[in-house]
Amino acid sequence: MSKNKKRITLAAVILLLLAAAAVLFFSIRSGTVARDMSVEEAEQLLNETFDGMAKTDPLKVLAEKNHIKVNSLDWGSEKDIIADCTVTTVDAYGTIAPLYSEFLSAEAKKLGGAMFKSALNFKMEFEDRLTELVASAPEKTENIKIYIYDTQDQGLVVYSEDKAVDTLYGGLITMAAEVDKMTHYTVNENGVEKSVEIETNNVNKGFIQCIAPRYSVDKPDTATAIVRFYNDLKKDFVKNFIEHDRWLTILKGLAVTVELTVCALLIGIVLGFIIAFVRCTYDKMSKHGILLSIFNKIAKIYLTVIRGTPVVVQIMIIYFVIFMPLGVNKFLAAVICFGLNSGAYVAEIVRGGIMSVDDGQTEAGRSLGFGYMATMYHIVFPQAFKAVLPALANEFVVLLKETSIAFYIGLGDLMYAGNAIRAATYSAFMPLIAVAIIYLIMVLGLSKLVSLLEKKLRNNER
Amino acid sequence: MINTNETIIKVENLHKCFKDTIHALGGVNVEIKRGEVVVIIGPSGSGKSTLLRSLNMLEEPTDGHIYFEGVDIMNPKTDINKMRQKMGMVFQQFNLFPHMTVLKNMTIAPMKLLKKSKEEAEKKALELLATVGLADRANAYPSQLSGGQKQRVAIVRALCMEPDVMLFDEPTSALDPEMVGEVLEVMNKLAADGMTMAVVTHEMGFAREVADRIIFMSDGVIVEEGTPTEIFENPKNERTREFLRCVL
């Protein structure tokens, strides 16, 4: 169990590293920023931007009183400048908040039920009063971060987090949000407090328009490297998998890989067991028949050749030299090649397993009257199989990964599909990483299955 | 019930060489009659285990003849597997199949070889298990048993094939001393029931009490044989005397 957790952790770490590498890659690939902005320039830019946003009287007063002082500039990503600022502002919220409920309810009462004024009317009515209040608000200072972002085609954009913007405006944004949510006013009628439901929100709207600055909370959509990375990733994803139904190519490749692995695996196991059986029988018996000697010789040559040459060479020879002239298709050639290849490794693994079973087991089986074959089948093989299961599983995982070599003969497996997409879209990252992830998931799944099986087998003996 | 005159195993001039040099058996002649309990004793390396294992061809003798119920089992044309079905064998190291439960250990051979039905085989196995006091361990795996329990299971596993002869190859040598008794008890009972037995052992007490005949071997030949009284009270050969002096 802990082994598997380790594997998953490892996979996660690898993925994170890949992601980090990708972020770096995309950051470097993106354009450059004007890095020559000085602190003074930044300060001027920020103050001008802020002043320019004040459209109503209360806000103009606020902007006059406010001052943004840039302490230092920091380079974020390639397109970002982070300004560390000290803001001198007024506590507008503290001044107005205790009053606004009363303020609005008085207005509501004055109107009675007749709601025919627009929000704009109310705004104009409130403006003077609120300007006075803002002007009388006490000063306060706070540190915030403001970002300057170089859009490159549309100049510089200033943005910040909502909370920082709220600080800049002395808490008026928070207040606007509170007013927006109001559903009742408290009305004092003949000394009795009474909650009155708001019939129209034009009063509120007017109030909000008066104090709330117009600013967009939408940050430049590629503001940070992560966001840019995400967007590029999305674009890349769409290009590599969605357009032209390219995901189907991957899916078909995956199917071929799975089919190839399963078929090769079956051939490998059968072949491996036969070879191991021949070799063990030869080793165990003192007298050998001619047939057994010949089989043993063949097995030895087979093992030497298969294990002594690279699998790439084997598949090229099997397909281009032997099967292509005969008109056999690539899939069959690959199945035979990987079957033969894995058979050799399985044989040695199984032979080790058979040898590890105590001779006493064979003797006990034989003494009960089982023949050599039956003893092998009922008594030795099950024990040998259990002993070599981890090694066999490892061989299967290797085989699954190794089938990607079928790429060399142009078989349309998973690897081939990934590469085909890469060739079509000129982007290597997505398709190849996708292929890697799919292989990884299959390998992890297989390992998990084997560990479950192993556990079950182990429980049997306890 | 016991026809003591019928010869069940006959060994004639048996030779066994390992690697052409070591002469493990040098011309052994033995006859075992039905219902007889023969105990083979002797110093280590005397060839007693080789002789016993030759009886069901686990060792292939180099020369001589072995007749089992009148059939020459050294003849390559003889179906040795059929012969072995009638000869139960118990090993020093128990050799239970670790991947099977006790019950499966006992039923696999009757089911596969005697073509018994599962129910029939299990019924017989459970009966036999009960006689050795292990009925409750039927579904245990060998690794869950003590040495003595394993050996008792090994004995009844062999009995499940309803053999005519039981061969014991040092059945108590791998056991802790306190477990020897329970195994010998089972063997005692078996002998009392009239089973033909050939036993290689170092348990002289067992030999003295249970054996009908004792064979003393040394250096691959039978030095002396006789009833327990003859061997233990009045050994004729010097080597026998020496051996008994050492072990008693």
XYZ file of C-alpha atoms in Angstrom:
710
model
C 0.000 0.000 0.000
C 2.709 2.431 1.018
C 4.628 1.373 -2.059
C 1.724 2.485 -4.172
C 1.390 5.754 -2.309
C 5.037 6.349 -3.020
C 4.416 5.691 -6.687
C 1.531 8.123 -6.807
C 3.558 10.755 -4.995
C 6.364 10.224 -7.433
C 3.980 10.612 -10.358
C 2.589 13.807 -8.856
C 6.066 15.216 -8.363
C 6.969 14.404 -11.955
C 3.809 16.064 -13.220
C 4.503 19.144 -11.111
C 8.025 19.320 -12.443
C 6.698 19.038 -15.967
C 4.184 21.796 -15.266
C 6.883 23.990 -13.781
C 9.082 23.378 -16.787
C 6.180 24.257 -19.046
C 5.486 27.497 -17.155
C 9.109 28.449 -17.513
C 9.045 27.564 -21.161
C 5.950 29.599 -21.903
C 7.140 32.530 -19.835
C 10.398 32.711 -21.692
C 8.646 32.303 -25.003
C 6.329 35.276 -24.319
C 7.422 38.802 -25.202
C 9.385 41.213 -23.071
C 8.169 44.090 -20.881
C 9.385 47.608 -20.618
C 11.628 47.124 -17.660
C 12.898 50.618 -17.599
C 10.064 52.088 -15.528
C 11.353 54.002 -12.533
C 9.689 54.308 -9.132
C 8.750 57.936 -9.831
C 7.189 57.039 -13.178
C 5.235 54.244 -11.587
C 4.023 56.537 -8.807
C 2.857 59.110 -11.310
C 1.141 56.474 -13.420
C -0.712 55.024 -10.448
C -1.859 58.387 -9.076
C -3.017 59.572 -12.478
C -4.890 56.358 -13.068
C -6.582 56.648 -9.692
C -7.485 60.299 -10.110
C -8.802 59.647 -13.582
C -11.240 57.090 -12.245
C -12.969 59.569 -9.914
C -16.038 60.715 -11.826
C -18.388 61.826 -9.041
C -17.866 64.666 -6.544
C -17.365 62.509 -3.448
C -14.768 60.476 -5.327
C -13.013 63.559 -6.651
C -12.634 64.815 -3.090
C -11.356 61.408 -2.120
C -8.857 61.379 -5.006
C -7.592 64.813 -4.015
C -6.953 63.701 -0.473
C -5.458 60.344 -1.459
C -1.901 59.771 -2.353
C -0.192 56.611 -3.549
C 3.452 56.361 -2.648
C 5.458 53.642 -4.398
C 8.030 52.150 -2.075
C 9.587 49.711 -4.475
C 9.048 48.013 -7.789
C 9.333 44.331 -8.234
C 9.482 42.331 -11.434
C 6.897 39.652 -11.410
C 6.690 37.647 -14.559
C 7.916 38.950 -17.885
C 4.937 41.219 -18.358
C 4.215 42.225 -14.781
C 5.531 44.939 -12.544
C 4.499 44.687 -8.925
C 4.421 48.012 -7.122
C 4.673 47.884 -3.372
C 2.746 51.007 -2.272
C 1.836 52.942 0.846
C -1.555 54.575 0.355
C -2.675 57.633 2.265
C -6.461 57.612 2.125
C -9.480 58.608 4.203
C -11.701 56.348 6.229
C -14.805 57.067 4.162
C -16.474 53.882 5.256
C -16.071 54.677 8.949
C -17.583 58.087 8.434
C -20.540 57.198 6.249
C -21.470 53.715 7.407
C -23.141 54.731 10.716
C -25.275 57.131 8.790
C -26.316 55.570 5.540
C -29.146 53.454 6.802
C -30.791 56.420 8.447
C -29.958 58.523 5.451
C -31.643 56.187 3.046
C -34.653 55.481 5.252
C -35.317 59.190 5.633
C -35.339 59.486 1.888
C -37.604 56.504 1.599
C -40.029 57.928 4.169
C -40.042 61.298 2.488
C -41.070 59.673 -0.742
C -43.797 57.662 0.809
C -45.036 55.190 -1.755
C -44.481 57.412 -4.767
C -41.438 56.108 -6.498
C -41.043 58.067 -9.624
C -37.516 59.382 -9.243
C -34.761 57.658 -11.163
C -31.468 56.498 -9.706
C -29.799 59.455 -11.360
C -32.115 61.874 -9.501
C -31.186 60.317 -6.218
C -27.499 60.358 -7.093
C -27.646 64.109 -7.704
C -29.560 64.594 -4.464
C -27.047 62.615 -2.426
C -23.878 63.949 -4.023
C -23.386 67.135 -1.957
C -24.107 65.501 1.352
C -21.722 62.639 0.658
C -18.993 64.966 -0.601
C -19.150 66.755 2.715
C -18.902 63.509 4.601
C -15.895 62.285 2.607
C -14.180 65.621 3.040
C -14.580 65.312 6.804
C -13.321 61.746 7.003
C -10.126 61.101 8.992
C -6.887 60.066 7.270
C -5.364 56.623 7.406
C -2.481 54.817 5.714
C -2.135 51.261 4.509
C 0.267 49.147 2.471
C -1.027 47.475 -0.676
C 0.298 45.934 -3.847
C -0.664 47.271 -7.255
C 0.251 45.571 -10.496
C 1.231 47.254 -13.714
C 0.771 45.011 -16.664
C 2.154 45.556 -20.134
C -0.424 44.413 -22.663
C 2.062 45.306 -25.379
C -0.588 46.122 -27.947
C -2.831 48.289 -25.750
C -0.337 49.917 -23.448
C -0.125 49.583 -19.706
C -2.941 48.364 -17.516
C -3.093 48.904 -13.783
C -4.872 46.364 -11.680
C -4.993 45.055 -8.190
C -6.892 42.743 -5.927
C -10.438 43.768 -4.907
C -9.355 44.285 -1.330
C -6.548 46.631 -2.341
C -8.901 48.612 -4.564
C -11.312 48.894 -1.655
C -8.500 50.261 0.507
C -7.686 52.821 -2.161
C -11.278 54.060 -2.058
C -11.469 54.242 1.702
C -13.858 51.285 2.008
C -16.486 52.720 -0.313
C -16.594 49.595 -2.430
C -17.474 47.494 0.591
C -20.169 50.003 1.429
C -21.589 49.906 -2.083
C -21.847 46.145 -1.801
C -23.622 46.420 1.557
C -26.105 48.960 0.257
C -26.751 46.830 -2.764
C -27.774 43.986 -0.500
C -30.148 46.053 1.639
C -33.762 44.925 1.517
C -35.241 46.892 4.438
C -34.931 50.327 5.924
C -35.555 50.980 9.563
C -38.090 53.784 9.894
C -38.745 55.609 13.124
C -42.481 56.267 13.240
C -43.827 58.100 16.296
C -40.998 56.829 18.442
C -41.424 53.192 17.282
C -38.748 51.571 15.128
C -40.212 49.788 12.155
C -38.692 47.820 9.330
C -39.958 48.797 5.913
C -39.361 46.727 2.854
C -37.739 48.497 -0.045
C -40.185 48.807 -2.865
C -37.780 50.032 -5.423
C -34.061 50.121 -5.313
C -33.615 53.401 -7.123
C -32.631 55.006 -3.833
C -29.935 52.457 -3.301
C -28.773 52.662 -6.875
C -28.450 56.397 -6.672
C -26.470 56.098 -3.502
C -24.165 53.502 -4.979
C -23.605 55.467 -8.167
C -22.609 58.374 -6.017
C -19.892 56.616 -4.066
C -18.746 53.671 -6.166
C -15.933 54.215 -8.629
C -16.257 52.757 -12.052
C -13.620 50.172 -12.416
C -13.464 46.811 -13.933
C -12.629 43.846 -11.753
C -11.570 41.961 -14.830
C -7.838 41.632 -14.732
C -6.017 41.415 -18.020
C -6.807 37.829 -18.848
C -3.218 36.816 -19.294
C -2.086 38.762 -16.293
C 0.214 36.249 -14.740
C 2.322 33.481 -16.072
C -0.068 30.931 -14.625
C -3.044 32.498 -16.344
C -1.122 32.791 -19.558
C 0.063 29.236 -19.197
C -3.474 28.110 -18.613
C -4.731 29.937 -21.669
C -1.969 28.695 -23.893
C -2.567 25.244 -22.514
C -6.231 25.525 -23.316
C -5.497 26.711 -26.810
C -2.943 23.992 -27.233
C -5.331 21.430 -25.851
C -8.049 22.435 -28.252
C -5.622 22.448 -31.140
C -4.107 19.091 -30.296
C -7.103 17.128 -29.138
C -10.380 18.775 -30.062
C -9.785 20.149 -33.537
C -10.231 17.595 -36.301
C -11.264 15.116 -33.603
C -7.619 14.400 -32.896
C -8.508 12.759 -29.587
C -9.890 9.942 -31.670
C -6.407 9.321 -33.025
C -5.125 8.977 -29.466
C -8.003 6.703 -28.544
C -7.420 4.466 -31.548
C -3.711 4.377 -30.756
C -4.490 3.442 -27.185
C -6.703 0.602 -28.369
C -3.908 -0.692 -30.600
C -1.391 -0.491 -27.743
C -3.690 -2.382 -25.392
C -4.496 -5.032 -27.991
C -0.849 -5.405 -28.873
C 0.201 -5.729 -25.245
C -2.489 -8.246 -24.367
C -1.821 -10.419 -27.416
C 1.941 -10.274 -26.967
C 1.487 -11.001 -23.283
C -0.516 -14.151 -23.954
C 2.047 -15.405 -26.454
C 4.825 -14.448 -24.049
C 3.322 -16.322 -21.100
C 2.547 -19.463 -23.069
C 5.937 -19.430 -24.759
C 7.703 -18.552 -21.526
C 6.102 -21.392 -19.604
C 6.843 -23.894 -22.362
C 10.476 -22.842 -22.622
C 10.891 -22.813 -18.851
C 9.269 -26.240 -18.646
C 11.603 -27.663 -21.290
C 14.677 -26.167 -19.665
C 13.742 -27.312 -16.164
C 12.825 -30.793 -17.280
C 16.140 -31.047 -19.077
C 18.018 -29.826 -16.021
C 16.187 -32.093 -13.598
C 16.347 -35.349 -15.481
C 19.456 -37.435 -15.474
C 18.666 -39.178 -18.766
C 17.434 -37.183 -21.764
C 15.490 -38.306 -24.770
C 16.604 -37.026 -28.163
C 13.480 -34.911 -28.548
C 14.034 -33.210 -25.208
C 17.668 -32.522 -26.063
C 16.675 -30.925 -29.353
C 13.992 -28.794 -27.715
C 16.413 -27.736 -25.027
C 18.973 -26.722 -27.654
C 16.352 -24.710 -29.558
C 15.232 -23.036 -26.345
C 18.790 -22.082 -25.499
C 19.436 -20.566 -28.915
C 16.141 -18.709 -28.772
C 16.936 -17.253 -25.371
C 20.433 -16.235 -26.409
C 19.331 -14.507 -29.590
C 16.298 -12.717 -28.156
C 18.016 -11.549 -25.013
C 21.185 -10.643 -26.811
C 19.751 -8.242 -29.380
C 17.864 -4.961 -28.988
C 14.128 -5.188 -29.429
C 14.182 -2.359 -31.983
C 16.429 -4.429 -34.192
C 14.218 -7.455 -33.650
C 11.037 -5.723 -34.699
C 12.685 -4.140 -37.734
C 13.988 -7.527 -38.844
C 10.750 -9.348 -38.114
C 8.684 -6.841 -40.020
C 10.862 -5.504 -42.830
C 12.878 -8.653 -43.494
C 10.445 -11.441 -42.771
C 6.841 -10.331 -42.733
C 6.577 -7.381 -45.099
C 7.655 -9.436 -48.130
C 5.031 -12.013 -47.128
C 2.381 -9.337 -46.925
C 1.702 -9.882 -43.216
C 0.290 -6.765 -41.573
C 2.152 -4.645 -39.082
C -0.010 -5.528 -36.119
C 0.553 -9.247 -36.459
C 4.276 -8.679 -36.944
C 4.408 -6.561 -33.806
C 2.404 -9.109 -31.798
C 4.746 -11.884 -32.839
C 7.830 -9.820 -32.174
C 6.795 -8.714 -28.703
C 5.405 -12.156 -27.915
C 8.725 -13.746 -28.820
C 10.610 -11.086 -26.954
C 8.652 -11.227 -23.756
C 8.540 -15.040 -23.942
C 12.315 -15.094 -23.516
C 12.213 -12.961 -20.404
C 9.182 -14.739 -18.966
C 10.946 -18.071 -19.534
C 13.915 -17.110 -17.409
C 11.687 -15.672 -14.715
C 9.502 -18.778 -14.605
C 12.533 -21.063 -14.665
C 13.808 -19.310 -11.581
C 10.397 -19.777 -9.994
C 10.253 -23.493 -10.785
C 13.769 -23.988 -9.462
C 12.812 -22.197 -6.264
C 10.112 -24.778 -5.478
C 11.516 -27.399 -3.149
C 12.270 -30.795 -4.706
C 10.297 -32.329 -1.864
C 7.148 -30.921 -3.461
C 7.815 -32.804 -6.675
C 8.646 -35.946 -4.722
C 5.457 -35.664 -2.682
C 3.430 -35.232 -5.848
C 5.125 -38.117 -7.598
C 4.820 -40.353 -4.528
C 1.063 -39.812 -4.553
C 1.038 -41.137 -8.091
C 0.939 -37.950 -10.144
C 2.915 -38.088 -13.372
C 5.646 -35.573 -14.087
C 3.330 -33.285 -16.067
C 0.510 -33.519 -13.551
C 2.903 -32.789 -10.684
C 4.159 -29.762 -12.547
C 0.666 -28.588 -13.318
C -1.006 -29.132 -9.942
C 1.842 -28.630 -7.529
C 4.940 -26.932 -8.896
C 3.515 -24.349 -11.303
C 1.066 -22.775 -8.852
C 3.846 -22.295 -6.323
C 6.322 -21.128 -8.929
C 3.783 -18.724 -10.359
C 3.178 -17.177 -6.991
C 6.888 -16.845 -6.357
C 7.524 -15.064 -9.647
C 4.382 -12.990 -9.813
C 6.083 -9.697 -8.899
C 8.820 -10.317 -11.448
C 6.234 -11.304 -14.072
C 4.186 -8.208 -13.355
C 7.275 -6.134 -13.799
C 7.880 -7.841 -17.121
C 4.334 -7.003 -18.193
C 4.804 -3.369 -17.300
C 8.020 -3.352 -19.280
C 6.183 -4.951 -22.189
C 3.426 -2.368 -22.107
C 5.968 0.397 -22.357
C 8.108 -1.469 -24.846
C 5.274 -1.780 -27.350
C 5.842 1.910 -28.083
C 8.764 0.654 -30.153
C 6.210 -0.557 -32.720
C 6.404 3.086 -33.786
C 9.512 2.104 -35.750
C 7.539 -0.029 -38.148
C 4.806 2.577 -38.346
C 2.179 0.672 -36.394
C -0.524 3.091 -35.289
C -0.187 2.616 -31.557
C -0.423 5.212 -28.811
C 3.093 6.524 -29.349
C 2.491 6.782 -33.066
C -0.758 8.665 -32.508
C 0.972 11.169 -30.245
C 3.685 11.711 -32.762
C 1.214 12.052 -35.627
C -0.541 14.858 -33.771
C 2.778 16.491 -33.040
C 3.611 16.428 -36.734
C 0.226 17.887 -37.649
C 0.066 20.685 -35.079
C 3.764 21.501 -34.708
C 3.337 21.437 -30.942
C 5.199 18.709 -29.127
C 4.241 19.429 -25.552
C 0.585 18.415 -25.439
C 0.503 15.218 -27.481
C 3.701 13.780 -26.046
C 2.831 14.632 -22.453
C -0.633 13.161 -23.020
C 0.926 9.961 -24.302
C 3.260 9.852 -21.319
C 0.378 10.364 -18.888
C -1.697 7.637 -20.507
C 1.202 5.188 -20.286
C 1.780 6.208 -16.679
C -1.846 5.671 -15.733
C -1.881 2.244 -17.350
C 1.321 1.224 -15.614
C 0.061 2.420 -12.233
C -3.235 0.612 -12.751
C -1.476 -2.589 -13.679
C 0.820 -2.355 -10.678
C -2.168 -1.837 -8.427
C -3.927 -4.894 -9.833
C -0.857 -7.033 -9.376
C -0.359 -5.933 -5.792
C -3.977 -6.840 -5.073
C -3.475 -10.262 -6.629
C -0.263 -10.747 -4.706
C -2.007 -9.882 -1.462
C -4.751 -12.381 -2.204
C -2.239 -15.118 -2.972
C -0.286 -14.353 0.186
C -3.438 -14.533 2.292
C -4.023 -18.030 0.957
C -1.040 -19.395 2.791
C -1.741 -17.832 6.125
C -7.514 -60.411 7.464
C -3.754 -60.392 7.332
C -2.254 -62.847 4.981
C 1.288 -62.872 6.268
C 2.477 -65.255 3.665
C 1.877 -63.033 0.670
C 5.003 -61.140 -0.367
C 4.125 -57.597 -1.318
C 7.571 -56.149 -1.993
C 10.541 -58.102 -3.121
C 13.921 -56.511 -3.707
C 16.630 -58.497 -5.434
C 20.281 -57.574 -5.566
C 19.646 -53.841 -5.639
C 22.525 -51.529 -6.535
C 22.640 -47.768 -6.583
C 25.613 -45.651 -7.530
C 25.773 -41.893 -7.299
C 28.045 -40.348 -9.914
C 29.597 -43.755 -10.634
C 31.746 -43.600 -7.527
C 29.694 -43.608 -4.355
C 28.102 -46.987 -3.854
C 24.947 -46.157 -1.922
C 23.453 -49.611 -2.232
C 25.564 -52.660 -2.835
C 23.327 -55.614 -3.511
C 20.361 -55.498 -1.197
C 17.775 -58.262 -0.917
C 14.599 -57.576 1.035
C 11.215 -59.157 1.193
C 8.243 -57.517 2.819
C 5.088 -59.485 3.463
C 1.586 -58.093 3.590
C 0.749 -56.691 7.016
C 4.356 -56.680 8.108
C 6.030 -53.711 9.772
C 9.671 -53.522 8.770
C 11.914 -50.976 10.435
C 15.204 -50.098 8.799
C 17.884 -48.755 11.092
C 21.517 -47.919 10.652
C 24.068 -45.136 10.861
C 23.725 -42.148 8.602
C 24.976 -42.753 5.081
C 24.258 -46.430 5.377
C 21.834 -46.324 2.434
C 18.620 -46.935 4.377
C 16.860 -43.854 2.964
C 18.106 -44.671 -0.514
C 16.677 -48.157 -0.180
C 13.307 -46.852 0.996
C 13.138 -44.220 -1.752
C 14.067 -46.866 -4.298
C 11.019 -48.869 -3.323
C 8.770 -46.363 -5.098
C 11.405 -45.281 -7.585
C 12.026 -41.806 -6.215
C 15.625 -42.960 -6.502
C 16.346 -44.882 -9.639
C 18.489 -47.895 -8.775
C 21.311 -48.682 -11.148
C 20.891 -52.435 -11.026
C 18.723 -55.182 -9.568
C 14.994 -55.822 -9.417
C 12.116 -54.531 -7.359
C 8.833 -56.411 -7.484
C 5.753 -54.750 -6.109
C 2.791 -57.090 -5.889
C 4.512 -59.257 -8.416
C 5.210 -56.469 -10.938
C 8.761 -55.483 -11.768
C 8.613 -51.745 -11.211
C 12.112 -51.171 -12.554
C 10.940 -52.247 -15.957
C 10.592 -49.025 -17.976
C 7.347 -50.352 -19.448
C 5.693 -50.472 -16.036
C 3.415 -47.527 -15.332
C 5.249 -46.335 -12.262
C 2.575 -43.736 -11.478
C -0.031 -46.479 -11.089
C 2.333 -48.396 -8.804
C 3.037 -45.347 -6.683
C -0.664 -44.835 -6.090
C -0.572 -48.011 -4.013
C 2.502 -46.961 -2.060
C 1.984 -44.111 0.354
C 5.068 -42.166 1.322
C 5.761 -39.943 4.286
C 8.769 -37.647 4.204
C 11.049 -36.237 6.830
C 10.182 -32.690 5.726
C 6.396 -33.404 5.502
C 6.235 -31.907 1.980
C 2.671 -30.721 2.315
C 1.575 -28.480 -0.536
C 1.715 -24.989 0.950
C -0.705 -23.447 -1.553
C -3.548 -25.810 -0.635
C -5.629 -26.259 2.487
C -5.258 -29.440 4.481
C -8.421 -30.776 2.882
C -7.257 -29.933 -0.627
C -3.882 -31.518 0.128
C -5.701 -34.709 0.951
C -8.315 -34.720 -1.785
C -6.377 -33.629 -4.844
C -4.781 -36.986 -5.538
C -7.922 -39.127 -5.002
C -9.926 -36.713 -7.148
C -7.457 -36.412 -10.005
C -6.040 -39.940 -9.975
C -8.746 -42.205 -8.559
C -11.441 -40.035 -10.198
C -13.359 -39.821 -6.950
C -16.053 -37.206 -6.676
C -15.330 -34.195 -4.523
C -17.876 -35.244 -1.904
C -16.542 -38.759 -1.720
C -12.932 -37.646 -1.442
C -13.731 -35.044 1.186
C -15.799 -37.473 3.222
C -12.936 -39.936 3.289
C -10.414 -37.177 4.064
C -12.478 -35.845 6.961
C -12.889 -39.329 8.385
C -9.143 -39.853 8.275
C -8.469 -36.426 9.730
C -10.760 -37.278 12.619
C -8.767 -40.427 13.361
C -5.631 -38.328 13.845
C -7.511 -35.667 15.812
C -7.251 -32.896 13.240
C -10.826 -32.696 11.970
C -11.031 -29.051 12.981
C -7.988 -28.079 10.920
C -9.399 -29.196 7.572
C -9.505 -25.691 6.172
C -6.184 -24.539 7.587
C -3.137 -24.001 5.416
C -0.008 -26.030 6.208
C 1.829 -22.941 7.433
C -0.753 -22.656 10.203
C 0.064 -26.105 11.586
C 2.722 -27.297 13.994
C 5.325 -29.811 12.862
C 3.531 -32.708 14.493
C 0.229 -31.698 12.947
C 1.857 -31.375 9.530
C 3.289 -34.851 9.733
C -0.038 -36.314 10.832
C -1.664 -34.612 7.858
C 1.072 -35.983 5.598
C 0.321 -39.487 6.843
C -3.404 -39.240 6.262
C -2.794 -37.571 2.887
C -0.972 -40.732 1.843
C -3.730 -42.882 3.356
C -6.349 -41.108 1.250
C -5.016 -42.996 -1.753
C -5.785 -46.245 0.103
C -2.285 -47.607 -0.374
C -1.206 -51.193 0.162
C 2.111 -50.143 1.645
C 3.219 -47.114 3.601
C 6.805 -45.946 3.369
C 8.107 -43.692 6.135
C 11.357 -41.854 5.547
C 12.510 -40.675 8.984
C 9.055 -39.281 9.796
C 10.000 -37.864 13.189
C 13.512 -36.571 12.551
C 12.446 -33.014 11.701
C 10.105 -32.704 14.668
C 10.551 -31.002 17.985
C 10.917 -33.693 20.691
C 7.519 -33.012 22.239
C 5.795 -33.648 18.916
C 7.424 -36.977 18.168
C 4.966 -38.837 20.367
C 1.821 -37.757 18.550
C 3.220 -38.921 15.207
C 4.458 -42.244 16.546
C 1.049 -42.794 18.084
C -0.570 -42.476 14.671
C 1.965 -44.899 13.203
C 1.327 -47.323 16.056
C -2.358 -47.249 15.340
C -1.714 -47.772 11.657
C 0.469 -50.788 12.370
C -2.152 -52.192 14.702
C -4.721 -51.860 11.910
C -2.600 -54.179 9.808
C -1.002 -51.714 7.379
C 2.133 -52.935 5.668
C 4.848 -50.492 6.627
C 8.485 -49.880 5.832
C 9.958 -47.366 8.233
C 13.352 -45.709 8.308
C 13.742 -44.240 11.762
C 16.029 -43.469 14.645
C 13.246 -44.088 17.176
C 14.513 -47.290 18.719
C 11.612 -47.466 21.146
C 9.174 -47.501 18.252
C 11.276 -50.116 16.459
C 11.328 -52.346 19.480
C 7.589 -52.091 20.172
C 5.989 -52.017 16.760
C 8.362 -53.699 14.298
C 7.777 -57.244 13.177
C 11.231 -57.265 11.728
C 14.243 -54.989 11.966
C 16.804 -54.538 9.225
C 20.163 -53.131 10.186
C 22.048 -51.547 7.297
C 25.542 -50.279 7.062
C 27.607 -49.131 4.069
C 24.852 -49.932 1.585
C 24.311 -53.534 2.590
C 22.057 -55.337 5.020
C 24.272 -56.422 7.865
C 21.727 -58.115 10.025
C 17.992 -58.636 10.198
C 15.653 -60.252 12.649
C 12.888 -59.719 15.172
C 13.295 -56.821 17.622
C 14.240 -59.237 20.334
C 16.956 -60.798 18.228
C 18.407 -57.464 17.176
C 18.144 -55.591 20.446
C 18.779 -58.380 22.952
C 21.190 -60.508 21.067
C 22.831 -58.802 18.082
C 25.172 -61.117 16.284
C 27.172 -58.714 14.180
C 29.885 -56.510 15.689
C 28.722 -53.444 13.680
C 25.175 -53.876 14.932
C 26.395 -54.078 18.501
C 28.466 -50.961 18.063
C 25.594 -49.010 16.518
C 23.164 -50.038 19.234
C 25.683 -49.126 21.895
C 25.794 -45.642 20.448
C 22.052 -45.050 20.079
C 20.631 -46.812 23.113
